Amino acid sequence: MNTHFHAIIPAGGSGTRLWPLSRKASPKFLHDVLGTGRSLIQSTWDRVAPLVGTEKVWVVTGQNHRDQVAEQLPEISVDNILAEPSPKDSAAAIGLATMLIAKEDPDAIVGSFSADHSITNVDEFRLVIDQACVAAETGDIVTVGIMPRNPATAYGYIETGDLLGLKGAPTARRALAFAEKPAASTARAYVNSGRYRWNAGMFIAKAAALLEVLETEDPTLFAGLSRIAEAWGTDAQAQVLAEVWPGLEKRAIDYVVAEPAAAAGRVIVIPGDFGWDDVGDFDSVARLRQPVAGEPAGVISIGQNCDLLEIDASDVVFSESKQPRTVAIVGLDDLVVVDTEDVLLITSRSHAQDVKKAVSAAGERGLEDLL
């Protein structure tokens, strides 16, 4: 274990494609959507804490979720839970955490690991991150590129170059470019070429190197975060945070750091094949969720306060309300049913990506209590 390695877990967003299970007040990372007995953020903690030690795990989340995160992660220091007044995307979240870590440990290496991903082969994941830490010692930004299972259009891609021959990181390659979520034909071309990997949004780098790129590419954001970091832990923290945070630009770390660094030849890719998924929608939940004893074949049930009557149905994802209820599903396949106290969602797995459109429609109609 690298003694200077720190893990950052950005825990933001409302997971609109998993609505109505995931809400602003209770986002998907706080739920055990995969039937493992641990929420998504707890599973992330279980993966990364052994890599760095519990005192070096940092979570960045919304102010409204700070207490929930602290309750779910009792081993974390409350000082390591950074509460955002409002969502500002990953550049601000990771940038602030990196600055605070660098104040404590100028030689720090930071790794960013999303709170809502699924990884099935944890041992392989840790071997990949070990290589990433070695590669980060070069001063470049390191990312993990997932071996594509299929020509997915829901993920961004990384074009990879030649092996670098790094001692201690034998699979490290140069990242040539980042690509946005592609059309189906482009995705097929990417996968068939063998040069592209899925972008899992994991970044590992020396804190100083990441902050150097951030300052160069977005000096305004860097200056604002620096003001907040300087006041952090002092009597002025709340005042400075309230003054500066609302004016910060909302940008993703990919655009601010990863893509410009790749264009400058300063990004390294460590290929990974460890059962990664971003648990983005109910189709992925149906594919990834652990089977539960007593469930009908092909039916996945989220929740225990329901009597489910299934007749010739399959591929059902079900989330129950708090009140006892009987739900009957007859002769339907490719189905998603999500039943909560105030919303009943019925869709198909093939349209799982479109659930977020229902959230947008609810917002446009002023149904804020459903969001």
Coordinates of C-alpha atoms in Angstrom, one line a residue:
M1 CA 0.0 0.0 0.0
N2 CA 1.4 3.4 -1.0
T3 CA 1.6 5.4 2.2
H4 CA 0.8 8.6 0.3
F5 CA -2.3 7.3 -1.6
H6 CA -5.6 8.9 -0.8
A7 CA -9.1 7.9 -2.2
I8 CA -11.7 10.4 -3.1
I9 CA -15.3 9.2 -3.5
P10 CA -17.5 11.7 -5.3
A11 CA -21.0 11.0 -4.2
G12 CA -23.3 13.4 -6.0
G13 CA -26.1 13.3 -8.5
S14 CA -29.7 12.1 -8.1
G15 CA -29.5 9.0 -10.3
T16 CA -32.5 10.0 -12.4
R17 CA -32.4 6.8 -14.6
L18 CA -33.1 4.9 -11.3
W19 CA -36.1 7.1 -10.4
P20 CA -38.3 6.7 -8.4
L21 CA -36.1 4.5 -6.3
S22 CA -33.4 7.1 -6.5
R23 CA -34.4 10.7 -5.5
K24 CA -32.7 14.0 -4.7
A25 CA -33.2 13.3 -1.0
S26 CA -32.0 9.7 -1.2
P27 CA -29.8 9.1 -4.3
K28 CA -28.9 5.7 -5.7
F29 CA -25.5 5.5 -4.0
L30 CA -27.3 5.2 -0.6
H31 CA -29.4 2.2 -1.8
D32 CA -28.6 -1.5 -1.9
V33 CA -29.9 -1.9 -5.5
L34 CA -27.8 -4.9 -6.3
G35 CA -28.9 -7.1 -3.4
T36 CA -25.4 -7.4 -1.8
G37 CA -26.4 -6.3 1.6
R38 CA -24.4 -3.1 1.2
S39 CA -25.4 0.2 -0.5
L40 CA -23.4 1.3 -3.5
I41 CA -21.3 3.7 -1.5
Q42 CA -20.6 1.1 1.2
S43 CA -19.4 -1.3 -1.5
T44 CA -17.2 1.5 -2.9
W45 CA -15.8 2.0 0.6
D46 CA -15.2 -1.8 1.0
R47 CA -13.1 -1.7 -2.2
V48 CA -11.0 1.3 -1.6
A49 CA -10.4 1.5 2.1
P50 CA -8.1 -1.5 2.1
L51 CA -6.0 0.3 -0.6
V52 CA -5.4 3.5 1.4
G53 CA -6.5 3.0 5.0
T54 CA -9.7 4.3 6.5
E55 CA -8.1 7.6 7.5
K56 CA -7.3 8.4 3.9
V57 CA -10.7 8.0 2.4
W58 CA -12.5 11.2 1.5
V59 CA -16.2 11.6 0.4
V60 CA -17.6 14.6 -1.3
T61 CA -21.3 14.8 -1.2
G62 CA -24.2 17.2 -0.9
Q63 CA -25.0 18.9 2.4
N64 CA -28.3 17.1 2.6
H65 CA -26.6 13.7 2.4
R66 CA -23.7 14.3 4.8
D67 CA -25.5 12.7 7.8
Q68 CA -26.7 9.7 5.7
V69 CA -23.1 9.1 4.4
A70 CA -21.7 9.3 8.0
E71 CA -24.3 6.8 9.2
Q72 CA -23.6 4.4 6.4
L73 CA -19.8 4.7 6.7
P74 CA -19.2 4.7 10.5
E75 CA -15.4 4.2 10.1
I76 CA -14.9 7.4 8.2
S77 CA -13.7 10.5 10.0
V78 CA -16.4 13.2 9.9
D79 CA -13.7 15.7 8.8
N80 CA -13.2 13.6 5.7
I81 CA -16.8 14.1 4.5
L82 CA -16.8 17.3 2.5
A83 CA -20.3 18.7 2.1
E84 CA -21.1 20.7 -1.1
P85 CA -23.7 23.5 -0.7
S86 CA -25.0 22.7 -4.2
P87 CA -24.0 20.4 -7.1
K88 CA -21.0 21.7 -9.1
D89 CA -20.0 18.5 -10.9
S90 CA -16.8 16.5 -10.5
A91 CA -14.2 19.1 -11.2
A92 CA -15.1 21.2 -8.2
A93 CA -15.7 18.2 -6.0
I94 CA -12.4 16.4 -6.8
G95 CA -10.4 19.6 -7.0
L96 CA -11.4 20.7 -3.5
A97 CA -10.7 17.3 -2.0
T98 CA -7.4 17.2 -3.7
M99 CA -6.4 20.6 -2.4
L100 CA -7.3 19.6 1.2
I101 CA -5.4 16.4 0.9
A102 CA -2.3 18.2 -0.5
K103 CA -2.4 20.6 2.5
E104 CA -2.0 17.5 4.7
D105 CA 0.3 15.5 2.5
P106 CA 2.2 17.5 -0.2
D107 CA 3.4 14.2 -1.7
A108 CA -0.1 12.7 -2.0
I109 CA -1.4 10.6 -4.8
V110 CA -5.1 10.9 -5.2
G111 CA -7.5 8.4 -6.8
S112 CA -11.1 9.3 -7.6
F113 CA -13.7 6.4 -7.5
S114 CA -17.4 7.0 -8.1
A115 CA -19.8 6.1 -5.3
D116 CA -22.3 4.3 -7.6
H117 CA -20.3 1.8 -9.6
S118 CA -20.3 -2.0 -9.4
I119 CA -17.1 -4.1 -9.5
T120 CA -17.3 -7.9 -9.2
N121 CA -13.6 -8.8 -9.2
V122 CA -12.2 -6.7 -6.4
D123 CA -8.8 -8.5 -6.3
E124 CA -8.2 -7.7 -10.0
F125 CA -9.4 -4.1 -9.4
R126 CA -6.8 -3.6 -6.6
L127 CA -4.0 -5.0 -8.9
V128 CA -5.0 -2.5 -11.5
I129 CA -5.0 0.4 -9.0
D130 CA -1.6 -0.7 -7.8
Q131 CA -0.3 -0.3 -11.3
A132 CA -2.0 3.1 -11.6
C133 CA -0.2 4.4 -8.5
V134 CA 3.1 3.4 -10.0
A135 CA 2.3 5.1 -13.2
A136 CA 1.2 8.2 -11.4
E137 CA 4.7 8.6 -10.0
T138 CA 5.7 9.8 -13.6
G139 CA 3.7 13.0 -13.0
D140 CA 1.1 12.1 -15.6
I141 CA -2.7 11.7 -15.1
V142 CA -3.6 8.0 -14.9
T143 CA -7.0 6.6 -15.8
V144 CA -8.5 3.1 -16.0
G145 CA -9.8 1.8 -19.3
I146 CA -12.3 -1.0 -19.1
M147 CA -12.2 -3.8 -21.7
P148 CA -15.5 -3.3 -23.6
R149 CA -18.0 -6.2 -23.3
N150 CA -20.0 -4.9 -26.2
P151 CA -20.3 -1.7 -28.4
A152 CA -22.1 0.2 -25.7
T153 CA -23.4 3.7 -26.5
A154 CA -23.9 4.7 -22.9
Y155 CA -20.2 5.1 -22.1
G156 CA -17.4 7.4 -23.2
Y157 CA -14.3 5.7 -24.7
I158 CA -10.5 6.2 -24.4
E159 CA -8.3 5.6 -27.4
T160 CA -5.1 3.8 -26.3
G161 CA -1.7 3.8 -27.8
D162 CA 1.5 1.8 -27.4
L163 CA 2.7 0.1 -24.2
L164 CA 5.0 2.4 -22.2
G165 CA 7.2 -0.3 -20.6
L166 CA 6.9 1.2 -17.1
K167 CA 8.5 -0.9 -14.4
G168 CA 5.7 -2.0 -11.9
A169 CA 3.0 -1.0 -14.4
P170 CA 3.5 -3.5 -17.3
T171 CA 0.1 -2.9 -18.9
A172 CA 0.3 0.9 -18.9
R173 CA -0.4 2.6 -22.3
R174 CA -0.5 6.1 -23.5
A175 CA -4.0 7.6 -23.8
L176 CA -4.3 9.2 -27.2
A177 CA -7.8 10.8 -26.8
F178 CA -11.1 10.7 -25.0
A179 CA -14.3 10.2 -27.0
E180 CA -17.8 11.1 -26.1
K181 CA -20.7 8.6 -25.9
P182 CA -20.8 7.4 -29.5
A183 CA -23.5 6.4 -32.0
A184 CA -24.0 2.7 -32.4
S185 CA -22.0 2.4 -35.6
T186 CA -19.1 4.4 -34.1
A187 CA -19.2 2.2 -31.0
R188 CA -18.9 -0.9 -33.1
A189 CA -15.9 0.5 -34.9
Y190 CA -14.2 1.4 -31.6
V191 CA -14.7 -2.1 -30.2
N192 CA -13.7 -3.8 -33.4
S193 CA -10.4 -1.8 -33.6
G194 CA -9.2 -3.2 -30.3
R195 CA -7.7 0.2 -29.4
Y196 CA -10.5 1.6 -27.4
R197 CA -11.5 1.1 -23.8
W198 CA -14.6 2.3 -21.8
N199 CA -14.0 5.4 -19.7
A200 CA -14.8 4.4 -16.2
G201 CA -14.2 7.9 -14.8
M202 CA -11.4 6.7 -12.4
F203 CA -8.5 9.1 -12.2
I204 CA -5.3 8.5 -10.3
A205 CA -2.5 11.2 -10.1
K206 CA -0.1 13.1 -7.9
A207 CA -2.1 15.8 -6.2
A208 CA 0.4 18.4 -7.4
A209 CA 0.1 17.2 -11.0
L210 CA -3.7 17.2 -11.0
L211 CA -3.8 20.7 -9.5
E212 CA -1.3 21.9 -12.0
V213 CA -3.5 20.9 -14.9
L214 CA -6.6 22.3 -13.2
E215 CA -4.9 25.7 -12.7
T216 CA -3.7 25.8 -16.3
E217 CA -7.0 24.8 -17.9
D218 CA -9.5 26.6 -15.6
P219 CA -7.7 29.3 -13.5
T220 CA -11.0 30.8 -12.4
L221 CA -12.2 27.5 -10.9
F222 CA -8.8 26.9 -9.4
A223 CA -8.7 30.3 -7.8
G224 CA -12.2 29.8 -6.2
L225 CA -11.4 26.4 -4.9
S226 CA -8.1 27.7 -3.5
R227 CA -9.9 30.4 -1.5
I228 CA -12.2 27.7 0.0
A229 CA -9.3 25.4 0.7
E230 CA -7.3 28.1 2.5
A231 CA -10.3 28.9 4.8
W232 CA -11.2 25.2 5.4
G233 CA -10.9 24.3 9.0
T234 CA -10.9 27.9 10.2
D235 CA -13.6 30.2 11.6
A236 CA -14.0 31.6 8.1
Q237 CA -14.8 28.3 6.4
A238 CA -18.6 28.7 6.3
Q239 CA -18.5 32.3 5.2
V240 CA -16.0 31.7 2.4
L241 CA -17.8 28.6 1.2
A242 CA -21.1 30.5 1.1
E243 CA -19.5 33.4 -0.8
V244 CA -17.4 31.4 -3.3
W245 CA -19.2 28.1 -4.0
P246 CA -22.3 29.5 -5.8
G247 CA -20.1 31.2 -8.4
L248 CA -18.1 28.2 -9.3
E249 CA -18.5 26.8 -12.8
K250 CA -20.2 23.4 -13.1
R251 CA -17.8 21.3 -15.1
A252 CA -16.7 17.6 -15.2
I253 CA -13.2 16.6 -14.3
D254 CA -13.0 14.8 -17.7
Y255 CA -13.3 18.1 -19.6
V256 CA -11.2 20.2 -17.2
V257 CA -8.3 17.8 -16.6
A258 CA -8.4 14.5 -18.5
E259 CA -9.1 15.7 -22.0
P260 CA -6.6 18.6 -22.1
A261 CA -4.0 16.4 -20.4
A262 CA -4.5 13.7 -23.0
A263 CA -4.1 16.2 -25.8
A264 CA -0.8 17.2 -24.3
G265 CA 0.3 13.6 -24.1
R266 CA 0.1 13.5 -20.3
V267 CA -2.5 10.7 -19.7
I268 CA -1.7 7.0 -19.1
V269 CA -4.3 4.2 -19.3
I270 CA -4.2 1.1 -17.2
P271 CA -6.5 -1.4 -18.9
G272 CA -8.9 -3.2 -16.6
D273 CA -11.2 -6.2 -16.8
F274 CA -12.7 -6.6 -13.4
G275 CA -16.5 -6.7 -13.9
W276 CA -17.1 -3.0 -13.9
D277 CA -20.5 -1.4 -14.4
D278 CA -21.8 2.1 -13.6
V279 CA -25.3 0.8 -12.5
G280 CA -26.8 3.5 -14.6
D281 CA -30.3 2.2 -15.1
F282 CA -32.7 -0.6 -14.3
D283 CA -31.5 -2.7 -17.2
S284 CA -28.0 -2.8 -15.5
V285 CA -29.7 -3.5 -12.1
A286 CA -31.5 -6.5 -13.7
R287 CA -28.3 -7.7 -15.2
L288 CA -26.1 -7.3 -12.1
R289 CA -28.4 -7.9 -9.1
Q290 CA -27.7 -10.9 -7.0
P291 CA -30.5 -13.6 -7.0
V292 CA -32.6 -13.7 -3.9
A293 CA -34.0 -16.9 -2.5
G294 CA -37.6 -17.5 -3.3
E295 CA -37.8 -15.2 -6.3
P296 CA -39.4 -16.6 -9.4
A297 CA -36.9 -17.5 -12.2
G298 CA -36.1 -14.4 -14.3
V299 CA -37.7 -12.1 -11.8
I300 CA -35.7 -9.7 -9.7
S301 CA -37.4 -8.2 -6.7
I302 CA -36.1 -5.2 -4.8
G303 CA -37.7 -5.0 -1.4
Q304 CA -39.4 -7.4 0.9
N305 CA -42.8 -5.9 1.8
C306 CA -44.6 -7.4 -1.2
D307 CA -46.3 -10.5 -2.3
L308 CA -45.4 -10.9 -6.0
L309 CA -47.7 -13.0 -8.2
E310 CA -45.8 -13.8 -11.4
I311 CA -47.4 -15.7 -14.3
D312 CA -45.3 -16.2 -17.5
A313 CA -43.3 -13.1 -16.9
S314 CA -39.6 -12.4 -16.9
D315 CA -36.9 -9.7 -16.5
V316 CA -38.9 -7.9 -13.9
V317 CA -37.3 -5.4 -11.6
F318 CA -39.6 -4.5 -8.7
S319 CA -39.3 -2.0 -5.8
E320 CA -42.1 -2.0 -3.3
S321 CA -43.8 0.7 -1.3
K322 CA -43.6 0.7 2.5
Q323 CA -47.2 -0.6 2.8
P324 CA -47.9 -4.3 2.2
R325 CA -49.0 -4.8 -1.3
T326 CA -49.7 -7.7 -3.7
V327 CA -48.4 -7.1 -7.3
A328 CA -49.5 -9.5 -10.1
I329 CA -47.6 -9.6 -13.4
V330 CA -49.0 -11.8 -16.1
G331 CA -47.5 -12.6 -19.6
L332 CA -45.0 -9.7 -19.8
D333 CA -41.3 -9.8 -20.6
D334 CA -38.6 -7.1 -20.7
L335 CA -40.5 -5.4 -17.9
V336 CA -39.5 -2.9 -15.2
V337 CA -41.9 -2.2 -12.4
V338 CA -40.9 0.3 -9.6
D339 CA -43.6 0.7 -7.0
T340 CA -43.0 3.3 -4.3
E341 CA -45.2 5.3 -1.9
D342 CA -45.9 8.1 -4.3
V343 CA -44.9 6.9 -7.8
L344 CA -45.6 3.8 -9.9
L345 CA -43.1 3.4 -12.8
I346 CA -43.8 0.9 -15.6
T347 CA -41.3 0.6 -18.4
S348 CA -39.2 -1.9 -20.3
R349 CA -35.5 -2.8 -19.9
S350 CA -35.0 -1.6 -23.5
H351 CA -36.2 1.8 -22.5
A352 CA -34.4 2.0 -19.2
Q353 CA -32.2 4.9 -20.3
D354 CA -35.3 7.0 -20.9
V355 CA -36.5 7.0 -17.3
K356 CA -34.7 10.3 -16.8
K357 CA -37.1 11.8 -19.3
A358 CA -40.0 11.1 -16.9
V359 CA -38.0 12.9 -14.2
S360 CA -37.6 15.9 -16.5
A361 CA -41.3 15.9 -17.3
A362 CA -42.2 15.8 -13.6
G363 CA -39.9 18.8 -13.0
E364 CA -41.5 20.7 -15.9
R365 CA -44.9 20.1 -14.3
G366 CA -43.7 21.5 -11.0
L367 CA -43.9 18.1 -9.2
E368 CA -40.9 18.9 -7.0
D369 CA -42.0 16.5 -4.3
L370 CA -41.5 13.6 -6.7
L371 CA -37.9 14.4 -7.6

